[in-house]
């Protein structure tokens, strides 16, 4: 029998898809672990850059699942890719070749400095893979018995034990000791601090295997990497045979106005990771590397879900849409428009707004240290005005809309922010 003949006709599904209404926050809080302090709304529908809550209220979505919904909500390309892939084949195993995985790896390799890709399910898992690869490289090539990975203060690399240790923010590590050995922290964008750390750590024998940084620190306050700093980091790595790992989980996949954040810095990493925007909201992560450090052998690393036909087929449709619809130029233009508008608002409120900064469509508005305002207060006020935003730390409000955001939608968001600051 042909495969088509075996497929059952699709049932027509009456909305809603699941029994989630009427929604009860009390019920939710009774059954879900209390790991998040949630805003008091539940979102049930989305289209483009808009979402609707269970009361039918509309919001402009400048969070996009935290820099994840690259093509917004219910994008026709994603609807088609998801539907076709689930009807054809959604999961097998890496015991077999997965053509969609090969095609996605090829696209990523052809559109980056990397030569190889490994697929997993999240940013933390991609960074775990990068740390494991660096450690294996340290043992096999650099001859380091107890390798050290240098990361930055205020960084964010994930919530698993190794990646939360890599994360240079004590608030995320509190309560989870013993942490993973082999990490050391330096101040971001500070060349002298890095040089001093390397001299100190490698004084008697080489111990530093890798330096792992974000091209732009996202969670840590939307802080773009400094070009001169990253060029010096690259030079130091080359001189000393140290691997440079870039965590592109938030800033990669077009969000910075280039496909990869490192393109803003004029350097290439040896290893980099991607997740958030890669699948446009379908869970997928990737760890990519250059040939020379591709030391993994069969059995060294794995993931059951990693690289399955569903996630890879959908992610490839997202990648191809970024290219076909020339979204990078939209990211650059809309980013300029947003920063210009935010700076005009900042000029009217110099006591409250310290700085507006970012690349492409990852931008932050930093609140004056002396101002009593906090980022979460501003997020609550704009939410009441129909605009979703997300804090990046207590004093920075983050703007990460879908990459398809329009000129009108940026203007609308600016209107809501203007209104918020006028009312505060
Ligand atoms: C979100 C994020 C991670 C963690 O990704 P998860 O998918 O939540 O595990 C890692 N690094 C950076 C830079 C991130 O922004």
Coordinates of C-alpha atoms and ligand atoms in Angstrom, one line a residue:
X1 CA 0.0 0.0 0.0
X2 CA 1.3 3.5 -0.8
X3 CA 1.9 5.8 2.3
X4 CA -0.9 8.2 1.1
X5 CA -3.4 5.4 1.1
X6 CA -2.7 4.7 4.8
X7 CA -3.2 8.2 6.0
X8 CA -6.6 8.7 7.7
X9 CA -8.6 11.7 6.5
X10 CA -8.2 14.6 8.9
X11 CA -11.1 15.1 11.4
X12 CA -12.6 18.5 11.4
X13 CA -11.8 20.0 14.8
X14 CA -14.3 22.3 16.4
X15 CA -12.6 25.1 18.3
X16 CA -11.4 25.3 21.1
X17 CA -8.7 22.8 20.7
X18 CA -8.4 21.9 24.4
X19 CA -10.5 22.3 27.5
X20 CA -8.8 25.4 28.7
X21 CA -11.9 27.7 29.1
X22 CA -13.2 29.1 31.2
X23 CA -9.6 29.7 32.5
X24 CA -9.1 29.7 36.2
X25 CA -5.8 31.1 37.6
X26 CA -6.6 29.5 41.0
X27 CA -6.8 26.1 39.4
X28 CA -3.6 26.7 37.5
X29 CA -1.7 27.8 40.6
X30 CA -2.9 24.7 42.5
X31 CA -1.3 22.3 39.9
X32 CA 1.7 24.0 38.3
X33 CA 5.0 24.4 40.2
X34 CA 5.6 27.9 41.4
X35 CA 8.7 28.7 39.3
X36 CA 7.3 31.9 37.7
X37 CA 5.7 35.0 39.0
X38 CA 3.1 35.4 36.3
X39 CA 1.3 38.4 35.0
X40 CA -2.4 38.1 35.6
X41 CA -3.5 37.3 32.0
X42 CA -3.8 34.1 30.0
X43 CA -3.2 34.3 26.2
X44 CA -5.2 32.0 24.0
X45 CA -4.8 33.2 20.4
X46 CA -2.3 35.0 18.2
X47 CA -2.0 36.4 14.7
X48 CA 1.1 38.2 13.4
X49 CA 2.4 40.6 16.1
X50 CA -0.9 40.4 18.0
X51 CA -2.2 38.1 20.8
X52 CA -5.6 37.9 22.6
X53 CA -6.2 36.9 26.2
X54 CA -9.0 34.7 27.5
X55 CA -11.2 37.9 28.0
X56 CA -10.8 38.8 24.3
X57 CA -8.4 41.7 25.0
X58 CA -5.9 42.4 22.2
X59 CA -2.2 43.1 22.8
X60 CA 0.6 44.1 20.6
X61 CA 3.2 41.4 21.3
X62 CA 6.7 42.9 21.7
X63 CA 7.8 39.9 23.8
X64 CA 7.3 37.2 21.1
X65 CA 7.8 34.4 23.6
X66 CA 11.0 36.1 24.7
X67 CA 12.7 36.7 21.3
X68 CA 11.4 33.4 20.0
X69 CA 8.4 33.8 17.7
X70 CA 10.6 35.0 14.7
X71 CA 7.6 35.0 12.3
X72 CA 5.0 36.1 14.8
X73 CA 1.9 34.0 15.5
X74 CA 0.1 31.7 13.1
X75 CA 2.4 32.6 10.2
X76 CA 1.1 30.8 7.0
X77 CA 4.5 29.3 6.3
X78 CA 4.7 27.8 9.8
X79 CA 1.1 26.6 9.7
X80 CA 1.9 24.8 6.4
X81 CA 5.3 23.4 7.6
X82 CA 3.8 22.2 10.9
X83 CA 0.8 20.6 9.2
X84 CA 2.8 18.9 6.4
X85 CA 5.5 17.6 8.8
X86 CA 3.0 16.1 11.3
X87 CA 1.1 14.5 8.5
X88 CA 4.2 13.0 7.0
X89 CA 6.6 12.0 9.8
X90 CA 7.2 13.9 13.1
X91 CA 9.6 11.8 15.1
X92 CA 11.9 8.8 14.6
X93 CA 15.3 8.6 16.2
X94 CA 18.9 9.5 15.5
X95 CA 19.4 5.8 15.0
X96 CA 18.4 6.7 11.4
X97 CA 19.2 9.5 8.9
X98 CA 16.7 12.3 9.2
X99 CA 16.7 14.3 5.9
X100 CA 15.2 17.4 7.4
X101 CA 18.0 17.5 10.0
X102 CA 20.6 17.3 7.2
X103 CA 18.8 20.1 5.3
X104 CA 18.6 22.4 8.3
X105 CA 22.3 21.7 9.2
X106 CA 23.3 22.5 5.6
X107 CA 21.3 25.7 5.6
X108 CA 22.9 26.8 8.9
X109 CA 26.4 25.9 7.8
X110 CA 26.0 27.7 4.5
X111 CA 24.7 30.8 6.3
X112 CA 27.3 30.9 9.1
X113 CA 31.0 30.5 9.9
X114 CA 30.4 26.9 11.2
X115 CA 31.1 23.6 9.4
X116 CA 28.9 21.2 11.5
X117 CA 25.7 21.2 13.6
X118 CA 24.3 19.2 16.5
X119 CA 20.6 19.5 17.3
X120 CA 18.8 19.5 20.7
X121 CA 15.7 21.2 22.2
X122 CA 16.7 24.3 24.1
X123 CA 19.2 27.0 24.6
X124 CA 20.5 25.5 27.9
X125 CA 20.9 22.1 26.2
X126 CA 22.8 23.7 23.2
X127 CA 25.1 25.4 25.7
X128 CA 25.7 22.2 27.6
X129 CA 26.7 20.6 24.3
X130 CA 29.1 23.5 23.7
X131 CA 30.7 23.1 27.2
X132 CA 31.0 19.3 26.7
X133 CA 32.6 19.8 23.3
X134 CA 35.1 22.4 24.7
X135 CA 36.0 20.0 27.6
X136 CA 36.6 17.1 25.2
X137 CA 38.7 19.3 23.0
X138 CA 40.6 20.4 26.2
X139 CA 41.4 16.8 27.1
X140 CA 42.2 15.5 23.5
X141 CA 43.9 18.5 21.9
X142 CA 44.9 21.2 24.5
X143 CA 46.1 18.6 27.0
X144 CA 44.3 20.3 29.9
X145 CA 43.4 17.9 32.8
X146 CA 41.0 20.3 34.6
X147 CA 39.8 22.7 31.9
X148 CA 38.3 26.1 32.8
X149 CA 35.6 27.9 30.8
X150 CA 35.7 31.7 31.3
X151 CA 32.3 33.4 31.1
X152 CA 31.1 37.0 31.9
X153 CA 29.4 38.6 34.9
X154 CA 25.8 39.4 34.1
X155 CA 25.6 36.7 31.4
X156 CA 22.8 34.2 30.9
X157 CA 23.4 30.7 29.6
X158 CA 20.5 28.6 30.9
X159 CA 19.1 26.8 34.0
X160 CA 20.7 23.3 33.9
X161 CA 23.5 22.9 36.5
X162 CA 26.4 23.5 34.1
X163 CA 24.7 26.4 32.3
X164 CA 23.5 28.1 35.5
X165 CA 27.1 27.8 36.7
X166 CA 28.2 29.4 33.5
X167 CA 25.6 32.2 34.0
X168 CA 27.5 34.9 35.8
X169 CA 24.6 36.0 38.0
X170 CA 24.5 34.8 41.7
X171 CA 20.7 35.2 41.8
X172 CA 20.2 32.3 39.5
X173 CA 22.6 30.1 41.4
X174 CA 21.4 30.7 44.9
X175 CA 20.2 27.4 46.5
X176 CA 21.7 25.1 44.0
X177 CA 25.2 24.4 45.3
X178 CA 27.4 22.5 44.8
X179 CA 27.7 24.1 41.4
X180 CA 29.7 22.6 38.5
X181 CA 33.5 23.1 38.8
X182 CA 35.6 24.6 36.0
X183 CA 34.1 28.1 35.5
X184 CA 35.6 31.6 36.0
X185 CA 33.9 35.0 35.6
X186 CA 35.2 38.2 34.1
X187 CA 33.6 41.6 33.5
X188 CA 31.9 41.9 30.1
X189 CA 33.5 44.2 27.5
X190 CA 36.5 44.7 29.7
X191 CA 39.7 43.8 27.9
X192 CA 42.1 44.5 30.8
X193 CA 40.1 42.2 33.1
X194 CA 40.2 39.3 30.6
X195 CA 43.9 39.7 30.0
X196 CA 44.6 39.7 33.7
X197 CA 42.4 36.6 34.3
X198 CA 44.2 34.7 31.5
X199 CA 47.6 35.6 32.8
X200 CA 46.6 34.6 36.3
X201 CA 44.8 31.3 35.4
X202 CA 47.4 30.2 32.9
X203 CA 50.4 31.4 35.0
X204 CA 52.0 27.9 35.6
X205 CA 50.3 25.8 32.9
X206 CA 47.5 26.3 30.4
X207 CA 44.1 25.7 32.1
X208 CA 41.7 27.9 30.1
X209 CA 40.0 25.8 27.4
X210 CA 37.4 28.3 26.2
X211 CA 35.9 31.7 26.6
X212 CA 32.1 31.7 26.4
X213 CA 30.2 35.0 25.8
X214 CA 27.0 36.4 24.4
X215 CA 27.5 38.7 21.4
X216 CA 25.0 40.9 23.1
X217 CA 24.0 40.2 26.7
X218 CA 20.2 39.7 26.6
X219 CA 18.8 38.8 30.1
X220 CA 21.7 40.7 31.7
X221 CA 20.2 44.0 30.5
X222 CA 20.5 44.2 26.6
X223 CA 24.2 45.1 26.5
X224 CA 25.7 45.0 23.1
X225 CA 29.2 43.5 22.8
X226 CA 32.0 46.1 22.2
X227 CA 33.6 45.5 18.8
X228 CA 37.2 46.3 19.9
X229 CA 36.7 44.0 23.0
X230 CA 35.6 41.1 20.9
X231 CA 38.4 41.6 18.4
X232 CA 40.8 41.4 21.3
X233 CA 39.1 38.3 22.7
X234 CA 39.4 36.6 19.3
X235 CA 43.1 37.6 19.1
X236 CA 43.8 36.3 22.6
X237 CA 42.0 33.0 21.8
X238 CA 44.1 32.6 18.6
X239 CA 47.4 33.4 20.3
X240 CA 46.7 30.9 23.2
X241 CA 44.8 28.2 21.4
X242 CA 41.7 28.8 23.4
X243 CA 38.2 28.1 21.9
X244 CA 35.8 31.1 21.5
X245 CA 32.2 30.0 22.2
X246 CA 29.4 32.5 21.5
X247 CA 25.9 32.0 22.9
X248 CA 23.7 33.2 20.1
X249 CA 20.5 31.8 21.7
X250 CA 18.8 35.2 22.0
X251 CA 20.6 37.5 19.6
X252 CA 21.0 35.0 16.7
X253 CA 18.6 34.0 13.9
X254 CA 18.3 37.5 12.5
X255 CA 17.3 39.4 15.6
X256 CA 20.4 41.7 15.5
X257 CA 19.8 42.8 11.9
X258 CA 22.4 40.2 10.8
X259 CA 21.7 36.5 10.9
X260 CA 24.2 36.1 13.7
X261 CA 25.2 38.5 16.5
X262 CA 28.9 38.0 15.8
X263 CA 28.5 39.6 12.4
X264 CA 28.0 42.9 14.3
X265 CA 31.4 42.4 15.9
X266 CA 33.6 41.6 12.9
X267 CA 34.8 38.2 14.4
X268 CA 33.9 34.5 14.0
X269 CA 33.5 32.1 17.0
X270 CA 34.8 28.5 16.9
X271 CA 31.6 27.2 18.5
X272 CA 28.2 28.9 18.7
X273 CA 24.7 28.0 19.9
X274 CA 21.2 28.9 18.8
X275 CA 17.7 28.1 20.1
X276 CA 15.0 30.7 20.9
X277 CA 14.3 32.1 17.4
X278 CA 15.5 29.1 15.5
X279 CA 12.2 27.3 15.4
X280 CA 10.0 30.4 15.5
X281 CA 8.4 29.0 18.7
X282 CA 8.8 25.2 18.0
X283 CA 11.3 23.9 20.6
X284 CA 14.7 23.3 19.0
X285 CA 18.3 24.1 19.9
X286 CA 21.5 23.8 17.9
X287 CA 25.2 23.8 18.6
X288 CA 27.5 24.5 15.7
X289 CA 31.3 24.4 15.4
X290 CA 34.2 24.7 13.0
X291 CA 35.8 21.5 11.7
X292 CA 39.0 21.7 13.7
X293 CA 37.2 21.4 17.0
X294 CA 34.7 18.8 15.9
X295 CA 36.0 16.2 18.3
X296 CA 32.7 14.4 19.1
X297 CA 32.6 10.7 18.2
X298 CA 29.6 8.4 18.0
X299 CA 28.3 7.9 21.5
X300 CA 29.8 11.1 23.0
X301 CA 26.7 13.2 23.0
X302 CA 23.0 12.7 22.2
X303 CA 19.4 13.8 22.5
X304 CA 16.3 11.7 22.0
X305 CA 14.2 14.6 20.6
X306 CA 17.1 16.4 19.1
X307 CA 16.9 17.1 15.4
X308 CA 13.6 15.3 14.8
X309 CA 11.9 15.7 11.4
X310 CA 9.2 17.9 12.9
X311 CA 11.4 20.5 14.7
X312 CA 13.9 20.5 11.8
X313 CA 11.3 20.8 9.1
X314 CA 9.6 23.7 10.8
X315 CA 12.9 25.4 11.7
X316 CA 14.1 25.1 8.1
X317 CA 10.8 26.8 6.9
X318 CA 11.6 29.7 9.4
X319 CA 15.2 30.0 8.1
X320 CA 14.1 30.1 4.5
X321 CA 11.4 32.6 5.2
X322 CA 13.9 35.0 6.8
X323 CA 15.9 34.8 3.6
X324 CA 13.0 34.8 1.1
X325 CA 11.2 37.7 2.7
X326 CA 14.4 39.7 3.3
X327 CA 13.5 40.0 6.9
X328 CA 17.0 41.2 7.9
X329 CA 16.4 44.5 6.2
X330 CA 13.0 44.9 8.0
X331 CA 14.8 44.1 11.3
X332 CA 17.4 46.9 10.7
X333 CA 14.8 49.5 9.6
X334 CA 12.2 48.8 12.3
X335 CA 15.0 48.7 14.9
X336 CA 16.2 52.2 13.8
X337 CA 12.6 53.4 14.0
X338 CA 12.1 52.0 17.4
X339 CA 15.4 53.3 18.9
X340 CA 14.7 56.8 17.4
X341 CA 11.2 56.8 18.9
X342 CA 12.4 55.6 22.3
X343 CA 15.2 58.2 22.3
X344 CA 12.7 61.0 21.6
X345 CA 10.6 59.7 24.6
X346 CA 13.8 59.5 26.7
X347 CA 14.6 63.2 26.0
X348 CA 11.2 64.1 27.5
X349 CA 11.9 62.1 30.6
X350 CA 15.6 62.5 31.4
X351 CA 14.9 61.9 35.1
X352 CA 13.5 58.4 34.4
X353 CA 15.3 57.1 31.3
X354 CA 19.0 56.7 31.3
X355 CA 19.7 55.1 27.9
X356 CA 18.2 53.3 24.9
X357 CA 20.4 50.7 23.3
X358 CA 20.4 47.6 21.2
X359 CA 20.9 46.0 17.7
X360 CA 18.1 45.4 15.2
X361 CA 15.0 44.2 17.0
X362 CA 16.7 43.5 20.4
X363 CA 16.6 46.7 22.3
X364 CA 16.6 47.9 25.9
X365 CA 15.4 51.0 27.7
X366 CA 17.4 51.5 30.8
X367 CA 15.8 53.4 33.7
X368 CA 17.8 56.0 35.6
X369 CA 19.4 54.5 38.7
X370 CA 18.0 57.3 40.8
X371 CA 14.5 56.9 39.4
X372 CA 12.1 55.0 41.7
X373 CA 10.7 53.2 38.6
X374 CA 11.4 49.6 37.9
X375 CA 11.2 47.7 34.6
X376 CA 8.4 45.4 35.9
X377 CA 6.3 48.5 36.8
X378 CA 6.6 49.8 33.3
X379 CA 5.8 46.4 31.9
X380 CA 2.6 46.3 33.9
X381 CA 1.5 49.8 32.9
X382 CA 2.1 49.2 29.1
X383 CA 0.3 45.9 29.5
X384 CA -2.7 47.8 30.6
X385 CA -2.2 50.0 27.5
X386 CA -2.3 46.9 25.3
X387 CA 1.5 46.4 24.8
X388 CA 3.4 43.4 26.0
X389 CA 7.1 44.0 27.0
X390 CA 9.5 42.0 29.2
X391 CA 12.1 43.2 31.8
X392 CA 15.8 42.4 31.3
X393 CA 16.8 42.8 35.0
X394 CA 15.2 45.3 37.4
X395 CA 16.1 48.5 35.5
X396 CA 15.9 47.6 31.8
X397 CA 12.8 47.1 29.7
X398 CA 13.3 44.8 26.7
X399 CA 11.8 45.1 23.2
X400 CA 12.0 41.9 21.2
X401 CA 9.0 41.9 18.7
X402 CA 8.6 39.3 15.9
X403 CA 11.0 40.1 13.0
X404 CA 7.9 40.7 10.8
X405 CA 6.8 43.7 12.8
X406 CA 5.5 46.6 10.7
X407 CA 6.1 50.4 10.7
X408 CA 2.6 51.0 12.0
X409 CA 3.0 48.5 14.8
X410 CA 6.3 50.1 16.0
X411 CA 4.5 53.5 16.0
X412 CA 1.7 52.0 18.0
X413 CA 4.1 50.5 20.5
X414 CA 5.9 53.9 20.8
X415 CA 2.5 55.5 21.5
X416 CA 1.8 53.1 24.3
X417 CA 5.2 53.7 25.9
X418 CA 4.8 57.5 25.5
X419 CA 1.5 57.2 27.3
X420 CA 3.0 55.0 30.0
X421 CA 5.8 57.5 30.8
X422 CA 3.3 60.5 30.7
X423 CA 1.1 58.7 33.3
X424 CA 4.0 57.7 35.7
Ligands
LIG1 C1 17.2 32.1 26.9 C2 18.6 31.9 26.8 C3 19.3 30.7 27.2 C4 18.5 29.5 27.7 O1 17.6 29.0 26.7 P1 16.5 27.9 27.2 O2 15.9 27.5 25.9 O3 15.6 28.6 28.1 O4 17.2 26.8 27.8 C5 20.6 30.6 27.0 N1 21.3 31.7 26.6 C6 20.8 32.8 26.3 C7 21.7 33.9 25.8 C8 19.4 33.0 26.4 O5 18.9 34.2 26.1

